[in-house]
């Protein structure tokens, strides 16, 4: 094959990326994945369980085999692969909610990416929506549920690395600033029995966070605080954790937020920032996921992914000192002190 043909072939696969998202989201949305968690099934059995059209269900199953989500067993039966099993609700590292988030929310929003690149404005700004992305969620509780559940999926996936890197055994009282539905705090407290803490987030997250705390039997060690982190951060915590929060905001807002953290921080306290750093001027496929995440920030909340140097710049602009950088799997931790 000529070089041009090889490149065109590869390009065709890239161009069809939306089909993959849609097929995976459909398998989750229709219950095909859940039907297969019980064991091998024929397409007709899956269709009966999911109330779908059997011949079309078989076509979906064949595509899922091609994508490595299912395996065919004999001429008529299908089962989930180990990767496909991660789409099930009960999987220890389930990405079920993330699949729905990509397929039902992000893929629609990304269709308007050209408008954001043309104007530098987010989807919410272009729609004239008050309060940006989180204001929109306040008015659309269903979308907020999808978003919070997806963040919980992603956070559970990386929690072990973050906890191993972050030394939370000696963290004292932790405040997870913008901690959403409480997934990370619960995992930290589970791993570190002498640590206690709270989640600070918008009212929208309160019910889910309280449910997570109760389900983990942690009412005596964890609580939820409703608040706007731009208005202020409550004092009395030794560790302020910010995971996937700063990347939502422009530099100016980040400095306000970090300065609020500084005012609330005990003298010997620390701020732990968990983000994915963009390698400076590394445009290779290694950094593709963070580079695409950056476009997601442009289209969504209006923030950006940043290099380590850019995060350090924000920290020092807020009057803080960068103490350490610690790699944590897919993430990096930046530890800041007064
Ligand atoms: C990208 S999510 C990250 C959630 C969580 N830290 C995680 O990594 O799973 C950002 C969080 O910031 C919260 N947030 C946004 N604006 C806020 C504000 N003004 N005050 C408090 N929380 C806010 C959102 O509700 C959301 O839960």
Coordinates of C-alpha atoms and ligand atoms in Angstrom, one line a residue:
X1 CA 0.0 0.0 0.0
X2 CA 1.3 3.5 -0.7
X3 CA 2.0 5.9 2.2
X4 CA -1.0 8.0 1.2
X5 CA -3.3 5.1 1.3
X6 CA -2.0 4.0 4.8
X7 CA -2.6 7.6 6.1
X8 CA -6.1 7.8 4.5
X9 CA -7.0 4.4 6.1
X10 CA -5.9 5.6 9.5
X11 CA -7.7 8.9 9.0
X12 CA -10.9 7.1 8.2
X13 CA -10.8 5.4 11.6
X14 CA -10.2 8.7 13.3
X15 CA -13.1 10.3 11.5
X16 CA -15.4 7.6 12.6
X17 CA -14.6 8.0 16.3
X18 CA -18.2 9.3 17.0
X19 CA -19.5 5.9 15.9
X20 CA -17.6 4.2 18.6
X21 CA -18.9 6.5 21.3
X22 CA -22.5 6.0 20.0
X23 CA -22.2 2.2 19.9
X24 CA -20.8 2.0 23.4
X25 CA -23.4 4.5 24.8
X26 CA -26.2 2.6 23.0
X27 CA -25.1 -0.7 24.5
X28 CA -25.2 0.9 28.0
X29 CA -28.4 2.9 27.4
X30 CA -30.5 0.0 26.1
X31 CA -29.3 -2.4 28.8
X32 CA -27.3 -4.7 26.4
X33 CA -24.3 -4.6 28.7
X34 CA -26.3 -5.4 31.8
X35 CA -28.1 -8.3 30.0
X36 CA -24.7 -9.8 29.2
X37 CA -23.3 -9.4 32.8
X38 CA -25.4 -12.5 33.8
X39 CA -23.5 -14.6 31.2
X40 CA -23.5 -15.6 27.5
X41 CA -26.7 -14.7 25.6
X42 CA -28.0 -15.0 22.0
X43 CA -29.0 -11.8 20.2
X44 CA -32.6 -12.9 20.6
X45 CA -32.2 -13.3 24.4
X46 CA -30.6 -9.9 24.7
X47 CA -33.3 -8.4 22.6
X48 CA -36.0 -9.9 24.7
X49 CA -34.4 -8.6 27.9
X50 CA -33.9 -5.2 26.5
X51 CA -37.1 -4.9 24.5
X52 CA -35.2 -4.2 21.3
X53 CA -35.4 -5.4 17.7
X54 CA -33.5 -8.8 17.6
X55 CA -31.8 -8.5 14.1
X56 CA -30.7 -5.0 14.9
X57 CA -29.5 -6.1 18.3
X58 CA -27.4 -8.7 16.6
X59 CA -25.8 -6.0 14.4
X60 CA -25.0 -4.0 17.5
X61 CA -23.5 -7.1 19.2
X62 CA -21.3 -7.7 16.1
X63 CA -20.0 -4.2 16.2
X64 CA -19.3 -4.6 19.9
X65 CA -17.3 -7.7 19.1
X66 CA -15.3 -5.7 16.5
X67 CA -14.6 -3.1 19.2
X68 CA -13.4 -5.6 21.8
X69 CA -16.4 -5.1 24.1
X70 CA -17.9 -8.5 23.4
X71 CA -16.7 -11.9 22.2
X72 CA -18.7 -14.3 20.1
X73 CA -19.1 -17.7 21.6
X74 CA -19.9 -20.3 18.9
X75 CA -22.1 -19.3 16.0
X76 CA -24.9 -17.5 18.0
X77 CA -23.9 -16.4 21.5
X78 CA -22.1 -13.4 22.9
X79 CA -20.4 -12.5 26.1
X80 CA -18.6 -9.5 27.5
X81 CA -14.9 -9.2 27.4
X82 CA -12.9 -8.0 30.4
X83 CA -12.9 -4.5 28.9
X84 CA -16.7 -4.7 28.1
X85 CA -17.3 -5.8 31.7
X86 CA -16.1 -2.3 32.8
X87 CA -19.3 -0.9 31.3
X88 CA -21.4 -2.8 33.8
X89 CA -22.8 -0.9 36.7
X90 CA -21.5 -3.4 39.2
X91 CA -17.9 -3.4 37.9
X92 CA -15.3 -2.2 40.5
X93 CA -14.0 0.3 37.9
X94 CA -17.3 0.9 36.1
X95 CA -17.3 3.5 33.3
X96 CA -21.0 3.1 32.7
X97 CA -21.9 6.6 33.7
X98 CA -18.9 7.9 31.8
X99 CA -20.2 6.2 28.6
X100 CA -23.6 7.9 29.1
X101 CA -21.9 11.3 29.7
X102 CA -19.8 11.0 26.5
X103 CA -22.7 9.7 24.4
X104 CA -25.7 11.7 25.7
X105 CA -24.1 15.0 26.7
X106 CA -20.5 15.6 25.4
X107 CA -21.0 14.3 21.9
X108 CA -23.9 16.7 21.3
X109 CA -22.0 19.6 22.8
X110 CA -18.9 18.8 20.8
X111 CA -20.8 19.1 17.5
X112 CA -20.7 22.9 18.2
X113 CA -16.9 22.9 18.8
X114 CA -16.3 25.1 15.7
X115 CA -18.3 27.9 17.3
X116 CA -16.1 27.8 20.4
X117 CA -12.9 27.7 18.4
X118 CA -14.2 30.6 16.3
X119 CA -15.2 32.7 19.2
X120 CA -13.3 31.5 22.2
X121 CA -16.6 31.1 24.1
X122 CA -18.2 28.1 25.9
X123 CA -21.4 26.4 24.8
X124 CA -23.2 28.0 27.8
X125 CA -21.9 31.5 26.9
X126 CA -22.9 31.0 23.2
X127 CA -26.4 29.9 24.4
X128 CA -26.6 33.0 26.6
X129 CA -27.1 30.8 29.7
X130 CA -26.6 32.5 33.1
X131 CA -24.0 31.1 35.5
X132 CA -22.0 29.1 32.9
X133 CA -21.9 25.4 32.8
X134 CA -22.6 24.8 36.5
X135 CA -25.5 27.3 36.3
X136 CA -26.9 25.3 33.4
X137 CA -26.6 22.1 35.6
X138 CA -28.5 23.8 38.4
X139 CA -31.4 24.3 36.0
X140 CA -31.1 20.8 34.5
X141 CA -31.0 18.3 37.4
X142 CA -31.0 15.3 35.0
X143 CA -27.9 16.5 33.2
X144 CA -26.3 17.2 36.6
X145 CA -27.0 13.6 37.7
X146 CA -25.3 12.3 34.5
X147 CA -22.3 14.6 35.1
X148 CA -21.9 13.8 38.8
X149 CA -22.1 10.1 38.2
X150 CA -19.6 10.3 35.4
X151 CA -17.1 12.2 37.6
X152 CA -17.6 9.6 40.3
X153 CA -16.7 6.9 37.7
X154 CA -13.5 8.7 36.7
X155 CA -12.5 9.5 40.2
X156 CA -13.0 6.0 41.4
X157 CA -10.7 4.8 38.6
X158 CA -7.8 7.0 39.6
X159 CA -8.4 7.2 43.4
X160 CA -5.9 4.5 44.3
X161 CA -3.0 6.3 42.5
X162 CA -4.0 9.6 44.0
X163 CA -4.2 8.2 47.5
X164 CA -0.9 6.4 47.2
X165 CA 0.8 9.5 46.0
X166 CA -0.9 12.0 48.3
X167 CA 0.1 10.6 51.7
X168 CA -3.4 11.2 53.2
X169 CA -2.6 9.2 56.4
X170 CA -1.0 12.3 57.8
X171 CA -3.4 14.7 56.1
X172 CA -5.4 15.5 59.3
X173 CA -8.7 17.1 58.4
X174 CA -9.2 17.1 54.7
X175 CA -11.5 19.5 52.8
X176 CA -12.3 18.2 49.3
X177 CA -12.9 21.6 47.6
X178 CA -15.4 21.0 44.7
X179 CA -15.5 17.4 45.8
X180 CA -18.8 16.7 44.0
X181 CA -20.6 13.6 45.1
X182 CA -17.9 12.7 47.6
X183 CA -16.2 9.8 45.8
X184 CA -12.6 10.8 46.4
X185 CA -13.1 11.8 50.1
X186 CA -14.8 8.5 50.8
X187 CA -12.0 6.5 49.2
X188 CA -9.4 8.5 51.1
X189 CA -11.1 7.9 54.4
X190 CA -11.5 4.2 53.6
X191 CA -7.8 4.0 53.0
X192 CA -6.7 6.2 55.9
X193 CA -8.6 5.3 59.0
X194 CA -7.3 8.2 61.2
X195 CA -8.2 10.9 58.6
X196 CA -11.5 12.8 58.6
X197 CA -12.9 15.4 56.3
X198 CA -15.6 17.3 54.5
X199 CA -16.7 17.9 50.9
X200 CA -17.4 21.5 49.8
X201 CA -19.6 21.8 46.8
X202 CA -22.8 23.3 45.4
X203 CA -26.1 22.3 46.9
X204 CA -26.8 20.1 43.9
X205 CA -24.2 17.6 45.1
X206 CA -25.4 17.4 48.7
X207 CA -27.9 14.4 48.4
X208 CA -25.5 12.2 46.4
X209 CA -22.6 13.0 48.7
X210 CA -24.6 12.3 51.9
X211 CA -25.7 9.0 50.3
X212 CA -22.0 8.1 49.6
X213 CA -21.0 9.0 53.1
X214 CA -23.9 6.9 54.6
X215 CA -23.3 3.9 52.3
X216 CA -19.6 3.9 53.4
X217 CA -20.7 4.1 57.1
X218 CA -18.6 7.3 57.5
X219 CA -21.0 9.7 59.1
X220 CA -18.7 10.2 62.1
X221 CA -15.7 11.1 59.9
X222 CA -17.2 12.9 56.9
X223 CA -19.6 15.7 56.2
X224 CA -20.9 17.8 53.3
X225 CA -20.7 21.6 53.3
X226 CA -22.7 23.6 50.9
X227 CA -20.8 26.7 49.6
X228 CA -19.5 28.7 46.7
X229 CA -15.7 28.3 46.7
X230 CA -15.3 31.7 45.0
X231 CA -17.1 33.4 48.0
X232 CA -14.8 31.7 50.5
X233 CA -13.5 28.5 51.9
X234 CA -14.2 27.4 55.5
X235 CA -11.2 27.4 57.9
X236 CA -10.2 24.5 60.2
X237 CA -8.8 22.1 57.7
X238 CA -5.2 20.8 57.4
X239 CA -5.4 19.7 53.8
X240 CA -7.3 21.4 51.0
X241 CA -7.8 19.1 48.0
X242 CA -8.6 20.3 44.6
X243 CA -9.1 17.5 42.1
X244 CA -10.2 18.5 38.6
X245 CA -11.4 21.8 39.8
X246 CA -8.8 24.4 38.6
X247 CA -8.9 23.1 35.0
X248 CA -12.6 24.3 34.9
X249 CA -11.6 27.9 35.2
X250 CA -9.6 30.7 33.5
X251 CA -6.4 31.9 35.2
X252 CA -8.1 34.9 36.9
X253 CA -10.7 32.7 38.6
X254 CA -8.1 30.1 39.6
X255 CA -6.1 32.7 41.4
X256 CA -9.2 33.9 43.3
X257 CA -10.0 30.3 44.3
X258 CA -6.4 29.6 45.3
X259 CA -6.2 32.8 47.3
X260 CA -9.4 31.8 49.1
X261 CA -7.7 28.4 49.9
X262 CA -4.7 30.3 51.2
X263 CA -6.8 32.5 53.5
X264 CA -8.5 29.4 54.9
X265 CA -5.4 27.3 55.3
X266 CA -3.8 26.6 58.7
X267 CA -0.1 27.7 59.0
X268 CA 1.2 24.2 58.6
X269 CA -1.5 23.1 56.2
X270 CA -1.1 22.1 52.6
X271 CA -3.1 22.4 49.4
X272 CA -3.1 19.3 47.1
X273 CA -3.9 20.0 43.5
X274 CA -4.7 17.0 41.3
X275 CA -4.8 17.6 37.6
X276 CA -3.4 16.1 34.4
X277 CA -0.4 18.3 33.3
X278 CA 0.0 19.1 29.6
X279 CA 3.6 18.3 28.7
X280 CA 5.1 21.5 27.4
X281 CA 5.2 21.5 23.6
X282 CA 4.5 17.8 23.5
X283 CA 2.1 17.4 20.7
X284 CA 2.5 13.6 20.4
X285 CA -0.3 11.0 20.7
X286 CA 0.9 10.4 24.3
X287 CA -0.7 13.7 25.3
X288 CA -3.7 13.4 23.0
X289 CA -6.2 12.7 25.8
X290 CA -5.1 15.8 27.8
X291 CA -5.1 17.9 24.6
X292 CA -8.6 16.8 23.8
X293 CA -9.5 17.4 27.4
X294 CA -8.3 20.9 26.9
X295 CA -10.9 21.4 24.0
X296 CA -13.5 19.9 26.4
X297 CA -12.7 22.7 28.8
X298 CA -12.9 25.3 26.1
X299 CA -16.4 24.0 25.0
X300 CA -17.6 23.2 28.5
X301 CA -16.8 25.2 31.6
X302 CA -14.4 27.7 30.0
X303 CA -11.2 26.5 31.7
X304 CA -8.1 24.9 30.2
X305 CA -5.6 22.1 30.7
X306 CA -2.2 23.4 31.7
X307 CA 1.4 22.5 32.0
X308 CA 3.1 22.1 35.3
X309 CA 4.8 25.5 34.9
X310 CA 1.4 27.1 34.3
X311 CA -0.1 25.5 37.5
X312 CA 3.0 26.7 39.4
X313 CA 2.4 30.2 38.1
X314 CA -1.2 30.2 39.4
X315 CA 0.0 28.9 42.8
X316 CA 2.6 31.7 43.2
X317 CA 0.2 34.4 41.9
X318 CA -2.1 33.4 44.8
X319 CA 0.7 34.0 47.3
X320 CA 1.4 30.4 47.8
X321 CA 4.6 28.4 47.6
X322 CA 5.0 25.2 45.4
X323 CA 6.3 22.5 47.8
X324 CA 6.4 19.4 45.6
X325 CA 5.2 17.8 42.4
X326 CA 4.3 14.1 42.7
X327 CA 3.3 11.9 39.7
X328 CA 0.1 9.9 40.4
X329 CA -0.6 7.6 37.5
X330 CA -2.8 9.5 34.9
X331 CA -2.6 12.5 37.2
X332 CA 0.0 14.7 38.8
X333 CA -0.2 16.2 42.3
X334 CA 1.1 19.7 43.0
X335 CA 1.5 20.4 46.7
X336 CA 1.3 24.0 47.8
X337 CA 1.9 25.6 51.2
X338 CA 1.7 29.1 52.6
Ligands
LIG1 C1 -15.1 18.8 37.3 S1 -16.0 18.6 38.8 C2 -14.8 17.7 39.9 C3 -15.5 17.0 41.0 C4 -14.6 16.2 41.9 N1 -13.5 17.0 42.4 C5 -13.9 15.0 41.1 O1 -12.8 15.2 40.6 O2 -14.6 14.0 40.9 C6 -15.9 20.2 39.5 C7 -16.8 20.4 40.7 O3 -16.7 21.8 41.1 C8 -18.0 22.1 41.7 N2 -18.2 23.6 41.6 C9 -18.3 24.4 40.5 N3 -18.4 25.7 40.9 C10 -18.4 25.7 42.2 C11 -18.5 26.7 43.2 N4 -18.6 28.0 42.8 N5 -18.4 26.4 44.5 C12 -18.3 25.1 44.9 N6 -18.2 24.1 44.0 C13 -18.3 24.4 42.7 C14 -18.9 21.4 40.7 O4 -20.2 21.3 41.3 C15 -18.2 20.1 40.5 O5 -18.6 19.1 41.5

